[in-house]
Amino acid sequence: MTDSPIIDKTAIRNAATVIVLRDRTADPHILMGQRGAQAAFMPNKFVFPGGAVDAADADIALATSLPSICQARLGEQSDPDLAHPLAVAAVRELWEETGLVLGQQGAWQVPPPADWQTYAETGHLPTADALQFVFRAITPPGRPRRFDARFFLLDAAAIATDLDDFSSACDELSHLQWVPLAKAREFDLPFITEVVLAEVEGRLDTPEPPQNVPFFNNNDEASHFLRLRGHIPDWDRD
């Protein structure tokens, strides 16, 4: 009997986060939930749905691809082959944590893996054309978990199922709710979520994907606030 491989939980993992925006022009709300008190990463914080990329995500076919501009930005200062599994992870994590389906009706051509079985049973194929890459952030050193997270903005109109039905969600996030964007900062939020909220607020009147994307890069020496496709001065934080 061989020992199970040891997983370095402090290593930086690629991750996808989805910011679902509802009624963006009339009364903007965003979908958030609360992490459990015992969670190793950001316990009790209100966050957007999302999580780490799984190895199997690279093998899941998408019925529609990410916008080309988003694929290009995802490939900057990163492996361009990650764009596809990041988009797949975004769809999967949205389904697992909220029970909402981003996809189009259709039958799978091959049997879905276990992580996708319940999604496939809804009669949908995953789509990525409505996902907009709007922010990237790497968790600072010293945290119990570290992620290289790409944030995707998604207009709720692209969701294929009832926006108020969270009955198929797993229990990773509690108190799932549509939070008025103007009141989101009243919740207990991670620092980076507050930064991303400012970016979302600035995009309410801009439905197309951004030409450049903020990148909060926390390396071992300092933190740098950069832009993918363009550059603004480094922002060092102790």
XYZ file of C-alpha atoms in Angstrom, residues 18-24 27-33 46 48-49 94 98 100 154-157 159 161-166 175-181 183-184 187:
41
model
C -17.714 34.664 -10.262
C -19.334 38.028 -9.578
C -22.945 37.658 -10.679
C -24.487 41.079 -11.287
C -28.280 41.436 -11.358
C -30.316 44.447 -12.543
C -27.124 46.355 -13.257
C -31.008 48.367 -9.035
C -27.679 46.489 -9.093
C -27.307 43.478 -6.794
C -24.486 40.960 -6.493
C -24.649 37.337 -5.362
C -22.723 36.580 -2.165
C -22.610 33.953 0.551
C -18.966 37.114 2.841
C -18.444 35.653 -4.200
C -18.825 32.024 -5.323
C -21.040 28.668 -9.626
C -25.144 28.375 -5.693
C -27.281 28.336 -10.660
C -21.310 37.738 -15.158
C -24.574 39.451 -15.989
C -27.359 37.497 -14.276
C -29.392 37.579 -17.496
C -28.063 32.401 -16.094
C -32.163 28.844 -14.289
C -34.256 30.612 -11.638
C -32.086 33.320 -10.071
C -33.714 32.843 -6.672
C -33.493 29.047 -6.528
C -30.434 27.953 -4.527
C -26.795 32.825 3.642
C -26.693 33.002 -0.157
C -28.370 36.236 -1.148
C -28.582 39.026 -3.674
C -26.869 41.930 -1.934
C -27.586 45.511 -3.076
C -24.294 46.723 -4.486
C -24.839 48.015 0.752
C -22.232 45.323 0.105
C -20.946 43.029 5.289
